[in-house]
Tab-separated table of C-alpha atoms in Angstrom:
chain	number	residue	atom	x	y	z
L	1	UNK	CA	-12.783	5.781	58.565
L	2	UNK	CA	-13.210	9.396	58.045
L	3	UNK	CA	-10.134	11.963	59.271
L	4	UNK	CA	-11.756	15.283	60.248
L	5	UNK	CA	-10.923	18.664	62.103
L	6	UNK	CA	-13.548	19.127	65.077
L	7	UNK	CA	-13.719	22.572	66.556
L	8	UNK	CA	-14.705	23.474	69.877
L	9	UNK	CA	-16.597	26.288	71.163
L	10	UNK	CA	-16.849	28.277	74.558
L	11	UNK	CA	-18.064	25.316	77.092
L	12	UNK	CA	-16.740	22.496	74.509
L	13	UNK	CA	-13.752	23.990	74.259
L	14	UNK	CA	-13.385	24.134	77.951
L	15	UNK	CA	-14.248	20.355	78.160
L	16	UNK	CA	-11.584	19.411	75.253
L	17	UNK	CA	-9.378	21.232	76.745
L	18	UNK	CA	-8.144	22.395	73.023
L	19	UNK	CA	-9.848	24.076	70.788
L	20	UNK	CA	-9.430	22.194	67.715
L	21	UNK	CA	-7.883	18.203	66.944
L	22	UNK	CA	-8.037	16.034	64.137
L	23	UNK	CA	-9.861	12.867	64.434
L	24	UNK	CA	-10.152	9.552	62.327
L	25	UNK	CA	-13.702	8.251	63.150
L	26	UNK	CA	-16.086	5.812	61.784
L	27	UNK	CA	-19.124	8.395	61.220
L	28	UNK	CA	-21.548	9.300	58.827
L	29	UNK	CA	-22.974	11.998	60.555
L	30	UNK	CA	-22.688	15.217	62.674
L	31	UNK	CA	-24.206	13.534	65.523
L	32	UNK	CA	-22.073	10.827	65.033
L	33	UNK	CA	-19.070	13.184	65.679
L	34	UNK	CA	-21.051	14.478	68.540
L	35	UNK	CA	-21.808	11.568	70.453
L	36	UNK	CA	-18.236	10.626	69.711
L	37	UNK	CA	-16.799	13.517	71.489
L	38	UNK	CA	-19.482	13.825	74.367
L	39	UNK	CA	-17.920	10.947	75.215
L	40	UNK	CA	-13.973	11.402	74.904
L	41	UNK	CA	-14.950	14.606	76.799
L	42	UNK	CA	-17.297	14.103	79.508
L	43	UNK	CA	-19.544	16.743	78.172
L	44	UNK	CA	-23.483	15.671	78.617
L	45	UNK	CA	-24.876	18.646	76.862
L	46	UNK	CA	-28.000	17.425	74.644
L	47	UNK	CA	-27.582	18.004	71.267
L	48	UNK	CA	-30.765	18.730	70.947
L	49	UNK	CA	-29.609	22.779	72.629
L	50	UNK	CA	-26.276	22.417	70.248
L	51	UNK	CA	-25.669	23.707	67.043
L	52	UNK	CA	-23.260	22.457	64.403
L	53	UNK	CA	-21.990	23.443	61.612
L	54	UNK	CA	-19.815	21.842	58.551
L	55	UNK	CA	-17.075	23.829	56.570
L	56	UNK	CA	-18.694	27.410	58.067
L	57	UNK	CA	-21.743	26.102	57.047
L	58	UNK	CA	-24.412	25.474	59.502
L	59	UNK	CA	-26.028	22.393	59.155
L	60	UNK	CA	-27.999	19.465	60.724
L	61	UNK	CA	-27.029	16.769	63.187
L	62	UNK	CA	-27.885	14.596	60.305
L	63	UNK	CA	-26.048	16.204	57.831
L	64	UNK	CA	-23.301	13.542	56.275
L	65	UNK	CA	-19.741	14.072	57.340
L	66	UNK	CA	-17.124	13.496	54.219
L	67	UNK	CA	-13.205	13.120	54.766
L	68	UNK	CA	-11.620	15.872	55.464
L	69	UNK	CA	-14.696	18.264	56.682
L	70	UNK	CA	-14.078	20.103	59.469
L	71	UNK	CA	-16.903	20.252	62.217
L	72	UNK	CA	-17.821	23.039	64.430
L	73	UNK	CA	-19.847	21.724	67.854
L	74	UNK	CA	-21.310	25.028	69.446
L	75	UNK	CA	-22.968	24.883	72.299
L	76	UNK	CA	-25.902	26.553	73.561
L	77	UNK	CA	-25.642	29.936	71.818
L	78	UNK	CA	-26.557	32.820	73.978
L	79	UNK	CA	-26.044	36.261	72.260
L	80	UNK	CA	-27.354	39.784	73.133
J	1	UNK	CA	-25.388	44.850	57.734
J	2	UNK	CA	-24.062	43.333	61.044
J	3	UNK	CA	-20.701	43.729	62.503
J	4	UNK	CA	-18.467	41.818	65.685
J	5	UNK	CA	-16.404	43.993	67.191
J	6	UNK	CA	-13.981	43.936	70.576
J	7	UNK	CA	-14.600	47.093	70.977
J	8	UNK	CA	-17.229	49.430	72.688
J	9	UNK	CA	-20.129	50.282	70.681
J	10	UNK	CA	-20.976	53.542	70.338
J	11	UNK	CA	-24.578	53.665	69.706
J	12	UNK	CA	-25.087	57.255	69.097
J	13	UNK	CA	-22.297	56.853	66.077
J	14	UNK	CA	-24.544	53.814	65.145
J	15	UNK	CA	-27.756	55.950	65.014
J	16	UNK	CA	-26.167	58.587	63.045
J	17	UNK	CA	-25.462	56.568	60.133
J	18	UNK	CA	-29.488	55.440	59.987
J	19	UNK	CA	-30.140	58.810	58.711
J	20	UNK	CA	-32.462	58.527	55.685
J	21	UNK	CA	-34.541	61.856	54.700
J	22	UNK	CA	-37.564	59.303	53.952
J	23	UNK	CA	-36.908	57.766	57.328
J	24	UNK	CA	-40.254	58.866	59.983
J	25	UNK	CA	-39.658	56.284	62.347
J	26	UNK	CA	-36.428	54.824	64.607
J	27	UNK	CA	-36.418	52.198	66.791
J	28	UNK	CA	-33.478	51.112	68.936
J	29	UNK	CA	-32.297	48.460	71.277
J	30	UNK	CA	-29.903	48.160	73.168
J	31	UNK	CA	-28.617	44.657	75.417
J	32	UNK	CA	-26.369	46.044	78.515
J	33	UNK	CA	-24.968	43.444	80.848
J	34	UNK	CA	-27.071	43.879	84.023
J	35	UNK	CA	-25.749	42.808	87.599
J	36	UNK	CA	-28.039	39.697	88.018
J	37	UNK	CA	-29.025	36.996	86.471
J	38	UNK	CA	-31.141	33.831	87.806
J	39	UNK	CA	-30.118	35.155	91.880
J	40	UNK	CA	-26.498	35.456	90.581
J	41	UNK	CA	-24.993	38.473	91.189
J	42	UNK	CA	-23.108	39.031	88.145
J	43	UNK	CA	-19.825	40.907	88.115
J	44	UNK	CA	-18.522	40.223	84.294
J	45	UNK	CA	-19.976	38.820	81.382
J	46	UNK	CA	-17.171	37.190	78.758
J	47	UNK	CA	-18.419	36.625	75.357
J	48	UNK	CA	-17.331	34.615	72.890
J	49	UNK	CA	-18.223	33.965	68.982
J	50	UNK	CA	-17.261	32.811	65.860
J	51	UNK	CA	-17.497	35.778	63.912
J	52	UNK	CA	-17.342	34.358	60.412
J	53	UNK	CA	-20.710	32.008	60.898
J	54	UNK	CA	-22.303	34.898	63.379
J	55	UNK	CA	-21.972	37.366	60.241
J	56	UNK	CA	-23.304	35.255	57.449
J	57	UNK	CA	-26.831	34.157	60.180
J	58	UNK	CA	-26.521	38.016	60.547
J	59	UNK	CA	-27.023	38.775	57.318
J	60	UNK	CA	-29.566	36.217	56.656
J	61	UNK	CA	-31.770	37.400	59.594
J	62	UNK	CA	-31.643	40.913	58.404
J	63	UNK	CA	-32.904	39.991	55.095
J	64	UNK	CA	-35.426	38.044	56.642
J	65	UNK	CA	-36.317	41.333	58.325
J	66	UNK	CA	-36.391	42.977	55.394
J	67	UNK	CA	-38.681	40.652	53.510
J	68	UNK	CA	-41.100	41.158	56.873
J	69	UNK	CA	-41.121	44.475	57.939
J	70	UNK	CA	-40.225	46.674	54.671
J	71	UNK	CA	-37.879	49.369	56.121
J	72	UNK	CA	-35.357	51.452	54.952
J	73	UNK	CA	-31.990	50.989	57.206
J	74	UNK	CA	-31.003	48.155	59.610
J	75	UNK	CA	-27.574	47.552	61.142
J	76	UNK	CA	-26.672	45.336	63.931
J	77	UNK	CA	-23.182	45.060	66.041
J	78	UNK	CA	-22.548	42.684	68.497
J	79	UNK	CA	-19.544	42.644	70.833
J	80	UNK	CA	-17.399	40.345	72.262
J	81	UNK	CA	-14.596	39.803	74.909
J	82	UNK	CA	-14.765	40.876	78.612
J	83	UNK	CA	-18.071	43.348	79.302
J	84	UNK	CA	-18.333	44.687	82.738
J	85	UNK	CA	-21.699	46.272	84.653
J	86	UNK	CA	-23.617	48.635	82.247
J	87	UNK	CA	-21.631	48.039	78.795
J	88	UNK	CA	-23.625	47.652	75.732
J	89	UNK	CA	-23.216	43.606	74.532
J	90	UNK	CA	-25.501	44.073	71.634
J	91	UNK	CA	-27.224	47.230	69.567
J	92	UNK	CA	-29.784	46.645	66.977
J	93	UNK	CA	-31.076	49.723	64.525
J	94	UNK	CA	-33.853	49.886	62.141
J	95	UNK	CA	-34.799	53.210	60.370
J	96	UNK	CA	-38.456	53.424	58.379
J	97	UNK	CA	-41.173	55.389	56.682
J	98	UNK	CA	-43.489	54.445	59.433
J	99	UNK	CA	-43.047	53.336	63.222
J	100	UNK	CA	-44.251	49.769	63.027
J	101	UNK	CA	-41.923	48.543	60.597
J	102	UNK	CA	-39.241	50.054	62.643
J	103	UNK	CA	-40.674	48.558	66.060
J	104	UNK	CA	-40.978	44.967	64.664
J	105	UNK	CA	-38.097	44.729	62.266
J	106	UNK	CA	-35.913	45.571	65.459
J	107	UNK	CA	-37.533	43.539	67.601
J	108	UNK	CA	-37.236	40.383	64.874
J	109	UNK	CA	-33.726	40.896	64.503
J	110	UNK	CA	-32.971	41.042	68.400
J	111	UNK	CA	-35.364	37.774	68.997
J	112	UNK	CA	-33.553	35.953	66.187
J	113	UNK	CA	-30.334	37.179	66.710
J	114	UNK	CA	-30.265	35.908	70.448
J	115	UNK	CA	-30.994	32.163	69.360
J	116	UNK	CA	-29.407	31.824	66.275
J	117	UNK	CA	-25.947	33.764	66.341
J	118	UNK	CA	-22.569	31.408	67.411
J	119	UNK	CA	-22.489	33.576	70.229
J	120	UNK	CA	-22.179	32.090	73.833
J	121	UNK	CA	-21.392	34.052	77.369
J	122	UNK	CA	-20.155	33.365	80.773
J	123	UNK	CA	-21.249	34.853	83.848
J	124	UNK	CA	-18.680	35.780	86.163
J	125	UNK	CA	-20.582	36.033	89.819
J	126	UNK	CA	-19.496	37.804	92.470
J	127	UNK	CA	-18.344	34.507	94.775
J	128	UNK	CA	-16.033	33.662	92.141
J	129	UNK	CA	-17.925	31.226	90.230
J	130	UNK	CA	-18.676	31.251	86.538
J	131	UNK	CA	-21.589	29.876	84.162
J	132	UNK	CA	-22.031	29.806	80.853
J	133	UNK	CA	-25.192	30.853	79.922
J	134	UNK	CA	-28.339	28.285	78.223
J	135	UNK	CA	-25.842	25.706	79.172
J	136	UNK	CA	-27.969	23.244	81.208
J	137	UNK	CA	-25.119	20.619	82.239
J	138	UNK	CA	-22.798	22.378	82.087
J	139	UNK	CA	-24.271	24.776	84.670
J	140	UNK	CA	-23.641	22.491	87.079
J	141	UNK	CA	-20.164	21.547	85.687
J	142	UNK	CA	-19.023	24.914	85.512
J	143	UNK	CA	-20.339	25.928	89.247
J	144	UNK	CA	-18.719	22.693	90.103
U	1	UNK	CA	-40.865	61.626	82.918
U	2	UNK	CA	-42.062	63.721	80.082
U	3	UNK	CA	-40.495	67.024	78.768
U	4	UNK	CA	-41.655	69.430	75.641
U	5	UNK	CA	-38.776	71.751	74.409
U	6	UNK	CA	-38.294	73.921	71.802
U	7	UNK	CA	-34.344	73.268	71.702
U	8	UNK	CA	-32.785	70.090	69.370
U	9	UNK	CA	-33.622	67.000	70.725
U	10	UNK	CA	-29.901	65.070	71.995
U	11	UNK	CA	-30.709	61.546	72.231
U	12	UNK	CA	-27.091	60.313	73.363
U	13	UNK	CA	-27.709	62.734	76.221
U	14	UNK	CA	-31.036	61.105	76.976
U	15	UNK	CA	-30.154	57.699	76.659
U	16	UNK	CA	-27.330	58.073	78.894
U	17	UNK	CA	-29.655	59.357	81.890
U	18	UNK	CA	-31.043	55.556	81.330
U	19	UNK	CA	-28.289	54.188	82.402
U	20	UNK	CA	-28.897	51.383	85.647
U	21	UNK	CA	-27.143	48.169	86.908
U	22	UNK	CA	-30.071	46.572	86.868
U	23	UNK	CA	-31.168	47.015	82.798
U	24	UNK	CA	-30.183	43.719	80.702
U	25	UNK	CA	-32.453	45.725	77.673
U	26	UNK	CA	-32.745	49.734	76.492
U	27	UNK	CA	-35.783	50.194	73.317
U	28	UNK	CA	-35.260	53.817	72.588
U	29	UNK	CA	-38.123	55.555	69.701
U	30	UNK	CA	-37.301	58.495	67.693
U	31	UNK	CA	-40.118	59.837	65.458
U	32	UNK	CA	-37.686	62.164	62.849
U	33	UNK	CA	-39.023	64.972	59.925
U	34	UNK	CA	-39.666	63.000	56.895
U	35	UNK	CA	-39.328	64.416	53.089
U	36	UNK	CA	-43.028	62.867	52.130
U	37	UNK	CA	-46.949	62.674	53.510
U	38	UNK	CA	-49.678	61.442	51.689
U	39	UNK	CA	-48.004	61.956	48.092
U	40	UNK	CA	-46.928	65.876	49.011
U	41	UNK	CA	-42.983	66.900	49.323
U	42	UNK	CA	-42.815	68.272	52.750
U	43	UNK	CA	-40.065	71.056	53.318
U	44	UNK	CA	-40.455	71.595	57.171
U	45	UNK	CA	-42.798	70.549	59.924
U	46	UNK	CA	-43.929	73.035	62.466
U	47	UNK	CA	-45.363	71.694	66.108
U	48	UNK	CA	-47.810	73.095	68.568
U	49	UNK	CA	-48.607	72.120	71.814
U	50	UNK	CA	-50.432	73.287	74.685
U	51	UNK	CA	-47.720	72.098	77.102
U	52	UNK	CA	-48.979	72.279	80.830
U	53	UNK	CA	-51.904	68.980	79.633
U	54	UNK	CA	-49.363	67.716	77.305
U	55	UNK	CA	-47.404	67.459	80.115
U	56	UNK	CA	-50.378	66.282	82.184
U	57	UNK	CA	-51.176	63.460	80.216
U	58	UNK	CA	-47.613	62.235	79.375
U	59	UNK	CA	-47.271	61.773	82.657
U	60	UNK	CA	-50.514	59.969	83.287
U	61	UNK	CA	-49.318	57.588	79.800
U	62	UNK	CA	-45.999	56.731	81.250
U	63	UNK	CA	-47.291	55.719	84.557
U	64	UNK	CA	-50.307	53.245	82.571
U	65	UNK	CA	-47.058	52.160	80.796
U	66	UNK	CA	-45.586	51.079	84.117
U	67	UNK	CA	-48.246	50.095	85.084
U	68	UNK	CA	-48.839	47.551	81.911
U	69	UNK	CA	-45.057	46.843	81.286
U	70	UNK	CA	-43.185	47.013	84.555
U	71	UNK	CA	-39.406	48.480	83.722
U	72	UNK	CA	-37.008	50.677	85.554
U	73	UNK	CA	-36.650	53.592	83.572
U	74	UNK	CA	-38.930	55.464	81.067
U	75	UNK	CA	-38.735	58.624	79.382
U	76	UNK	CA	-39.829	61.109	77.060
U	77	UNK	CA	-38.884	64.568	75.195
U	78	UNK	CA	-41.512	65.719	72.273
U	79	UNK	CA	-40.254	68.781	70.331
U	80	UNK	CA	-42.150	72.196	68.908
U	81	UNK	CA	-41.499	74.917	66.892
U	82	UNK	CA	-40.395	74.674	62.946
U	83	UNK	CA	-38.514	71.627	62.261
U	84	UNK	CA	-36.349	70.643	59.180
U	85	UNK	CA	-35.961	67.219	57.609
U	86	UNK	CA	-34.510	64.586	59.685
U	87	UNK	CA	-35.189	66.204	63.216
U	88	UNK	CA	-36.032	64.686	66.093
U	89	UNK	CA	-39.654	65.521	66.714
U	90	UNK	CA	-40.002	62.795	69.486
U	91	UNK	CA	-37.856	60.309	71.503
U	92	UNK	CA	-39.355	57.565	73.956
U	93	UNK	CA	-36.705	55.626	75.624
U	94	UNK	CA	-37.034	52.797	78.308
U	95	UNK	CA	-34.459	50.755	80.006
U	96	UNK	CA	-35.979	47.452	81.604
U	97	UNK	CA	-34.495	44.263	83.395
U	98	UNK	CA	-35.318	42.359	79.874
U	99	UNK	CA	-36.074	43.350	76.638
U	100	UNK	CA	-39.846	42.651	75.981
U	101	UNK	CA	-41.068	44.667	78.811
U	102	UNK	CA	-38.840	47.564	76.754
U	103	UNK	CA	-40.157	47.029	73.873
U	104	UNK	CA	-43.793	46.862	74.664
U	105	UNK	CA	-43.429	50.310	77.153
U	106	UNK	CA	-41.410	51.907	74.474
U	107	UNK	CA	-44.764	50.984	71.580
U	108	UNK	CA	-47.356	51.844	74.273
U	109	UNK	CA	-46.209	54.764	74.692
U	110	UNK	CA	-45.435	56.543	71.092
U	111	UNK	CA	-49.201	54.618	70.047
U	112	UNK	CA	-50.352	56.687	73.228
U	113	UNK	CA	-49.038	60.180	72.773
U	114	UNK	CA	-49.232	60.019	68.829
U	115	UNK	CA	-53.433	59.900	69.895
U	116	UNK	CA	-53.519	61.995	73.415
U	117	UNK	CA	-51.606	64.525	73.842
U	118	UNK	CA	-52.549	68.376	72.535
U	119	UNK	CA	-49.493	68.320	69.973
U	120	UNK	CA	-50.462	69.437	66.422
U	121	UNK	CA	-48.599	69.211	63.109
U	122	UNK	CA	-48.584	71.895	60.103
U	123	UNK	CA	-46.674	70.433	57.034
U	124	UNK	CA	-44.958	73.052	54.788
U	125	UNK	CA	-44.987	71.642	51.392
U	126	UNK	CA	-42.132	72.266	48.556
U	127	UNK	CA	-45.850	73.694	46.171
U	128	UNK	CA	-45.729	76.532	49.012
U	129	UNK	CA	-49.084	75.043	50.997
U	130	UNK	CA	-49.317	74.012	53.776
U	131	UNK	CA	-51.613	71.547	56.137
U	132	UNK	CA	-52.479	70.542	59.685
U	133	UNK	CA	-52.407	66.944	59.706
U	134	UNK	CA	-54.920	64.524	60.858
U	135	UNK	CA	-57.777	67.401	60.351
U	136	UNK	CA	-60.182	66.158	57.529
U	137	UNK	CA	-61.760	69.149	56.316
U	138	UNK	CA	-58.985	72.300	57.469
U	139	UNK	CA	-56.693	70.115	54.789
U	140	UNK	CA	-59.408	71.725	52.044
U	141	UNK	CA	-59.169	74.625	54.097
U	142	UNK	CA	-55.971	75.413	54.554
U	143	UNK	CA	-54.760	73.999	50.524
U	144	UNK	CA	-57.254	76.483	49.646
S	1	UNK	CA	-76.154	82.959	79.884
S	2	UNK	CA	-72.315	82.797	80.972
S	3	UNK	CA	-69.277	84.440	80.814
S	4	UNK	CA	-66.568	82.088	79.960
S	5	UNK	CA	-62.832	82.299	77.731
S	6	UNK	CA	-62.314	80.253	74.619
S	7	UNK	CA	-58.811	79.244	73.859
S	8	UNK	CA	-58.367	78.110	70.479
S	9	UNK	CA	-55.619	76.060	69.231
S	10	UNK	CA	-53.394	75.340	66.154
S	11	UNK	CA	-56.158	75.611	62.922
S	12	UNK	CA	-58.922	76.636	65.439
S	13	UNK	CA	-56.616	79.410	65.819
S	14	UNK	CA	-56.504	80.293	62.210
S	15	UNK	CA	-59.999	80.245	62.213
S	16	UNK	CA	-60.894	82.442	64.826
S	17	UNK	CA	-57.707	85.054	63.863
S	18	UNK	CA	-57.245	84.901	67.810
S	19	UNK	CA	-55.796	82.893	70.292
S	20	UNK	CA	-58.784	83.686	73.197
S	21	UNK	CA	-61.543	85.607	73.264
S	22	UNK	CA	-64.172	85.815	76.425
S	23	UNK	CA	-67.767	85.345	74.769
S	24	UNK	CA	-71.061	85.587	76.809
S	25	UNK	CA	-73.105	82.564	75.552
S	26	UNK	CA	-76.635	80.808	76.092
S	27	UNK	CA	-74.527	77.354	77.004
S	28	UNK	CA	-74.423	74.355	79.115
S	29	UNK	CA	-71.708	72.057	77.941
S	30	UNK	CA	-68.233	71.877	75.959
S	31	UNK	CA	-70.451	70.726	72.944
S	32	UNK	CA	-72.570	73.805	73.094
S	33	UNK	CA	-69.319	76.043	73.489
S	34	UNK	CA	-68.063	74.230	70.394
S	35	UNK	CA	-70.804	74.752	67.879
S	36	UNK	CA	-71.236	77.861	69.154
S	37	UNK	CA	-67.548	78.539	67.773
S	38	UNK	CA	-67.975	76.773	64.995
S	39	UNK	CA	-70.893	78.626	62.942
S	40	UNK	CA	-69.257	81.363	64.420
S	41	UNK	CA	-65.831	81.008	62.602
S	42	UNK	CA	-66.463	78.856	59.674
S	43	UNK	CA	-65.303	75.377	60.615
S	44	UNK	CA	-66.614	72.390	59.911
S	45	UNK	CA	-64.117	69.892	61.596
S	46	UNK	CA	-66.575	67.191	63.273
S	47	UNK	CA	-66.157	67.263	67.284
S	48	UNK	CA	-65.626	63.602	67.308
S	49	UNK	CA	-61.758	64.174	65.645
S	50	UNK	CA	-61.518	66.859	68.119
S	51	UNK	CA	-60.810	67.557	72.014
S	52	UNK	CA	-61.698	69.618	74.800
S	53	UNK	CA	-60.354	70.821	78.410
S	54	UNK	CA	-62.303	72.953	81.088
S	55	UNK	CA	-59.467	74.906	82.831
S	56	UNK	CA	-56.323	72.845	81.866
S	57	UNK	CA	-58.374	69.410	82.521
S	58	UNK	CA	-59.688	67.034	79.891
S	59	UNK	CA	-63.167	67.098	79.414
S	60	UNK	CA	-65.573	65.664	77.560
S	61	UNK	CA	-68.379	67.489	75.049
S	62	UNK	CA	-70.908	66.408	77.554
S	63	UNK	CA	-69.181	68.381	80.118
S	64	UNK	CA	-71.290	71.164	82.073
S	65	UNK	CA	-69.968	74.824	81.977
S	66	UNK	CA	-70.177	77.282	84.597
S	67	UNK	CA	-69.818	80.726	84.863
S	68	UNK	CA	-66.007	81.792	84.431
S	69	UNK	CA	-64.944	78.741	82.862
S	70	UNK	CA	-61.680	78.695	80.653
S	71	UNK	CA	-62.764	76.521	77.563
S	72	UNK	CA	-59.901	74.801	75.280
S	73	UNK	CA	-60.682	73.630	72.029
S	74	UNK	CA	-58.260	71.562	70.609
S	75	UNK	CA	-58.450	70.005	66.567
S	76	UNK	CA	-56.887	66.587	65.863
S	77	UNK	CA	-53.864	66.025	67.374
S	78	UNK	CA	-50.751	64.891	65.640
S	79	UNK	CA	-48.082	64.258	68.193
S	80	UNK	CA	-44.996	62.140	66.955
């Protein structure tokens, strides 16, 4: 069991309802913390239109999570 | 360099500081909310990011421009918050010795810049509803 | 619409008469005074045109531009007379429901008027020569 | 032979020393008009860089002349 910070963005964080909790999860990935939350959330976004990132660092849905990483879930980004 | 702001930009300002006596060539562009998108009239756009990773995929981009399209200026700002009708969202600047650099360094910074930034928006439509935009699912969740 | 004028070209003016509800992207070009051609140190750039078929055929670009690259608003001001370092000589802007069609107007038509119109170019060098640019053997001529 | 006024432009200008002059020439087209110019004021630009109008319309060197025709001769443009 890992304990991480997840951070939501724009449409996640409407979903969450918060925009950040800590979680203790059995993951080893990003996408494992994805699924995870699509699921406490309701959210059906695919993840292949997300983004994540680890620590402010963008990264891959198979990217490993360690203890204590935080995790940022953005959505579909959308600038300009 | 690129730059979030909550404020307006002020893209004369912007072009101003481009100024380079070697310079021949400018190109500009500008992204202004427009009043419809997808048969939505649109009323407000809201956008949101998270500035610190937006800035650093900023910077990368515009070094990626760089290494492409030798130039000699390029500066980007994006804004966020509550736009209405007609405000500026986004303005992209590149300065070079010639005009194609300058055409397709801006344009590469604008195309990569709209699908890589942690930037996100939501349409506010004139029957009240709201959508945030490139969100498939949640298209239909928003517009409930 | 295309305009030749002796005055200082004010781009924030110009892109400001852009403006419309209906524009998501804006691609301005400027084309400024440079310090350097072809290995010479240019001091000032003087421009000639014959303005009625500059006019004429600025007119007949811009409408093949809308013609090619459907967009709301496009727009042109070329400058003559002596011109210092870092001047506007030329400014193209177009404002478009999205950006590509901008962009690609905006390209068409600098690449067009840069080859059509009846504008020519006489670089004052910091040697005291001068030269009309783009003619092969006046350069001889004119270096003397 | 016709009557017609050459307006020269930009280093055609320099060359001539005027900006019009009415010449009465043994001519049928723009190309004629041209090389007539030419030998007669020292250039040697090559018509293919170069342009011409018949009263304030583009024209080709192939272009026929008449009588009373207002000839432009324009050197390679530089717009931009």
């Amino acid at each position: 069991m890992k304990t991480i910070t997840v951070r939501y963005f724009a449409m996640f964080r409407e979903h969450a309802g918060v925009d950040e909790e800590s979680l203790t999860l059995d993951v080893s990935t990003a996408g494992d913390v994805f699924e995870h939350t699509k699921s406490r959330h309701g959210s059906s976004e695919p993840s292949g239109h997300c983004k994540v990132a680890i620590n402010d660092e963008m990264a891959d849905w198979s990217s490993p999570i360690a203890d204590g990483d935080t995790v940022l879930l953005f959505p579909p980004v959308a600038g300009g | 360099m690129i730059r979030m702001t909550t404020n307006p930009i002020d893209p004369d300002a912007l072009r101003r500081e481009m100024f380079d006596p070697a310079a021949g060539g400018y190109c500009a562009f500008e992204g202004w909310v427009r009043n419809e998108n997808e048969g939505h009239t649109v009323r407000q756009l809201e956008y949101e990011a998270y500035d610190p990773l937006a800035i650093t995929e900023g910077e990368l981009i515009l070094a990626e421009a760089a290494d492409r399209f030798p130039h000699l200026q390029a500066h980007c700002v994006h804004r966020t918050g509550l736009l209405e009708i007609g405000d500026c969202a986004v303005w992209v600047g590149v300065a070079s010795a010639h005009r194609d650099e300058a055409f397709r360094a801006c344009r590469y910074i604008i195309d990569q810049l709209k699908h890589r930034l942690p930037i996100w928006k939501k349409e506010h439509y004139s029957d009240g509803n709201s959508g945030w935009v490139n969100c498939e699912r949640c298209a239909e969740h928003a517009h409930g």
